[in-house]
Amino acid sequence: MILNDAGIMIGCQCQELIYRFDNIKLDEFIVMPNHFHGIVECVGVPLVGAQNIAPLVGAQNAGQPGTEKGQPQGIAPTVGNVVGAFKSMTTNEYIRGVKNVGWPRFNKKLWQRNYYEHIIRDEKSYYQISEYIKTNPLKWRDDKYYV
């Protein structure tokens, strides 16, 4: 798959997510002409509902240095947090491309409202999904939006 400048930007912004979220790891991902696939892994912190979760920053920590963010500490981000940030980052960068280098304008929204997610629970499932992502460009000619 040969990406245009906007596609390259999408891939770069995806890689930037690891700097925005300390507790994620990017595995396979692919930028397609009309969609995106990726595997995001939460690492280094207990998942929500697990034992030993750090307390939420708030009233009990008010006034202590480093507690100004008002965000949970030590809890993995949700898929929604990561996808929301990705959509925001890429939309803002695309708007810069429209203004500065003449990328085609988009009508109201760059991304669809929702997204599809799947929790990978075992190595077999990971392998299948990873292979699907890697081979997705081979299926592009069968996509209903292929031009």
Tab-separated table of C-alpha atoms in Angstrom:
chain	number	residue	atom	x	y	z
A	1	MET	CA	0.000	0.000	0.000
A	2	ILE	CA	1.491	3.315	-1.078
A	3	LEU	CA	0.233	6.087	1.172
A	4	ASN	CA	-0.356	9.696	0.194
A	5	ASP	CA	0.728	12.520	2.521
A	6	ALA	CA	-2.488	12.272	4.559
A	7	GLY	CA	-2.003	8.516	4.985
A	8	ILE	CA	1.581	9.037	6.110
A	9	MET	CA	0.348	11.623	8.620
A	10	ILE	CA	-2.229	9.123	9.975
A	11	GLY	CA	0.527	6.543	10.527
A	12	CYS	CA	2.774	9.093	12.227
A	13	GLN	CA	-0.025	10.274	14.528
A	14	CYS	CA	-0.732	6.656	15.456
A	15	GLN	CA	2.884	6.243	16.527
A	16	GLU	CA	2.635	9.468	18.549
A	17	LEU	CA	-0.025	7.874	20.774
A	18	ILE	CA	2.648	6.117	22.848
A	19	TYR	CA	3.923	9.539	23.921
A	20	ARG	CA	0.451	10.737	24.826
A	21	PHE	CA	-0.390	7.580	26.811
A	22	ASP	CA	2.394	6.115	28.918
A	23	ASN	CA	0.524	2.877	29.436
A	24	ILE	CA	-0.044	1.671	25.898
A	25	LYS	CA	2.004	-0.275	23.400
A	26	LEU	CA	1.261	-0.267	19.675
A	27	ASP	CA	1.418	-3.588	17.942
A	28	GLU	CA	0.313	-4.138	14.356
A	29	PHE	CA	-1.433	-1.314	12.532
A	30	ILE	CA	-2.209	-0.456	8.934
A	31	VAL	CA	-3.455	2.699	7.252
A	32	MET	CA	-5.840	1.927	4.402
A	33	PRO	CA	-7.284	4.424	1.897
A	34	ASN	CA	-10.630	4.573	3.719
A	35	HIS	CA	-10.026	3.008	7.140
A	36	PHE	CA	-7.464	2.059	9.744
A	37	HIS	CA	-6.728	-1.101	11.733
A	38	GLY	CA	-4.545	-1.384	14.807
A	39	ILE	CA	-3.803	-3.325	17.964
A	40	VAL	CA	-3.295	-1.278	21.129
A	41	GLU	CA	-2.074	-3.045	24.252
A	42	CYS	CA	-2.455	-1.641	27.770
A	43	VAL	CA	0.789	-2.264	29.669
A	44	GLY	CA	2.383	-1.521	32.997
A	45	VAL	CA	-0.698	-0.850	35.109
A	46	PRO	CA	-3.581	-2.869	36.477
A	47	LEU	CA	-6.776	-2.775	34.471
A	48	VAL	CA	-9.827	-1.017	35.868
A	49	GLY	CA	-11.367	-3.180	38.583
A	50	ALA	CA	-8.098	-4.916	39.446
A	51	GLN	CA	-6.607	-4.917	42.942
A	52	ASN	CA	-4.143	-2.238	44.093
A	53	ILE	CA	-5.306	0.560	41.818
A	54	ALA	CA	-3.813	3.896	42.757
A	55	PRO	CA	-6.330	6.380	44.196
A	56	LEU	CA	-8.031	8.898	41.993
A	57	VAL	CA	-6.611	12.378	42.108
A	58	GLY	CA	-9.172	14.636	43.678
A	59	ALA	CA	-10.352	15.961	46.996
A	60	GLN	CA	-8.281	13.579	49.094
A	61	ASN	CA	-5.110	14.714	47.290
A	62	ALA	CA	-6.052	18.361	46.865
A	63	GLY	CA	-3.143	20.742	47.119
A	64	GLN	CA	-0.448	18.071	46.868
A	65	PRO	CA	2.176	18.684	44.172
A	66	GLY	CA	1.654	16.632	41.042
A	67	THR	CA	-2.078	16.126	41.615
A	68	GLU	CA	-3.351	19.020	39.542
A	69	LYS	CA	-4.385	16.957	36.502
A	70	GLY	CA	-7.583	15.621	38.023
A	71	GLN	CA	-7.059	12.321	36.187
A	72	PRO	CA	-6.877	8.791	37.558
A	73	GLN	CA	-3.299	7.739	38.179
A	74	GLY	CA	-2.045	4.212	37.557
A	75	ILE	CA	-5.070	3.107	35.531
A	76	ALA	CA	-4.774	1.996	31.930
A	77	PRO	CA	-6.537	4.246	29.402
A	78	THR	CA	-9.694	2.935	27.816
A	79	VAL	CA	-9.884	2.090	24.146
A	80	GLY	CA	-12.250	5.054	23.878
A	81	ASN	CA	-9.579	7.375	25.330
A	82	VAL	CA	-7.011	6.193	22.811
A	83	VAL	CA	-9.363	6.238	19.801
A	84	GLY	CA	-10.726	9.649	20.786
A	85	ALA	CA	-7.226	11.092	21.047
A	86	PHE	CA	-6.229	9.493	17.735
A	87	LYS	CA	-9.263	10.928	15.939
A	88	SER	CA	-8.678	14.363	17.450
A	89	MET	CA	-4.960	14.424	16.676
A	90	THR	CA	-5.425	13.267	13.087
A	91	THR	CA	-8.362	15.588	12.410
A	92	ASN	CA	-6.416	18.611	13.669
A	93	GLU	CA	-3.379	17.633	11.625
A	94	TYR	CA	-5.515	17.039	8.536
A	95	ILE	CA	-7.069	20.499	8.918
A	96	ARG	CA	-3.516	21.919	8.963
A	97	GLY	CA	-2.858	20.019	5.718
A	98	VAL	CA	-5.994	21.489	4.143
A	99	LYS	CA	-4.974	25.018	5.126
A	100	ASN	CA	-1.253	24.789	4.458
A	101	VAL	CA	-0.710	22.374	1.567
A	102	GLY	CA	-4.069	22.054	-0.180
A	103	TRP	CA	-5.278	18.638	0.968
A	104	PRO	CA	-8.890	17.964	-0.080
A	105	ARG	CA	-11.477	19.340	2.321
A	106	PHE	CA	-13.723	16.910	4.161
A	107	ASN	CA	-17.432	17.273	4.826
A	108	LYS	CA	-18.053	17.910	8.564
A	109	LYS	CA	-16.222	14.863	9.973
A	110	LEU	CA	-13.011	13.171	8.935
A	111	TRP	CA	-13.792	9.972	10.881
A	112	GLN	CA	-16.995	8.020	11.352
A	113	ARG	CA	-18.714	8.507	14.691
A	114	ASN	CA	-18.018	5.079	16.191
A	115	TYR	CA	-15.359	2.427	15.850
A	116	TYR	CA	-15.112	-1.338	16.096
A	117	GLU	CA	-13.210	-2.884	18.963
A	118	HIS	CA	-12.385	-6.402	20.026
A	119	ILE	CA	-10.621	-7.569	23.175
A	120	ILE	CA	-7.876	-10.036	22.314
A	121	ARG	CA	-7.936	-12.690	25.004
A	122	ASP	CA	-5.373	-15.239	23.872
A	123	GLU	CA	-2.385	-15.805	21.627
A	124	LYS	CA	-4.403	-17.554	18.895
A	125	SER	CA	-6.792	-14.609	18.636
A	126	TYR	CA	-3.856	-12.174	18.601
A	127	TYR	CA	-2.216	-14.084	15.751
A	128	GLN	CA	-5.440	-14.172	13.682
A	129	ILE	CA	-6.115	-10.461	14.126
A	130	SER	CA	-2.483	-9.566	13.501
A	131	GLU	CA	-2.506	-11.557	10.258
A	132	TYR	CA	-5.777	-9.903	9.221
A	133	ILE	CA	-4.180	-6.481	9.694
A	134	LYS	CA	-0.993	-7.436	7.838
A	135	THR	CA	-2.893	-8.889	4.873
A	136	ASN	CA	-5.616	-6.225	4.707
A	137	PRO	CA	-3.934	-4.338	1.819
A	138	LEU	CA	-4.231	-7.496	-0.300
A	139	LYS	CA	-8.030	-7.281	0.075
A	140	TRP	CA	-8.295	-3.596	-0.887
A	141	ARG	CA	-9.430	-4.325	-4.468
A	142	ASP	CA	-12.449	-6.189	-3.035
A	143	ASP	CA	-13.489	-3.231	-0.833
A	144	LYS	CA	-16.772	-1.644	-1.892
A	145	TYR	CA	-15.069	1.787	-1.797
A	146	TYR	CA	-12.132	0.750	-3.999
A	147	VAL	CA	-11.741	3.245	-6.833
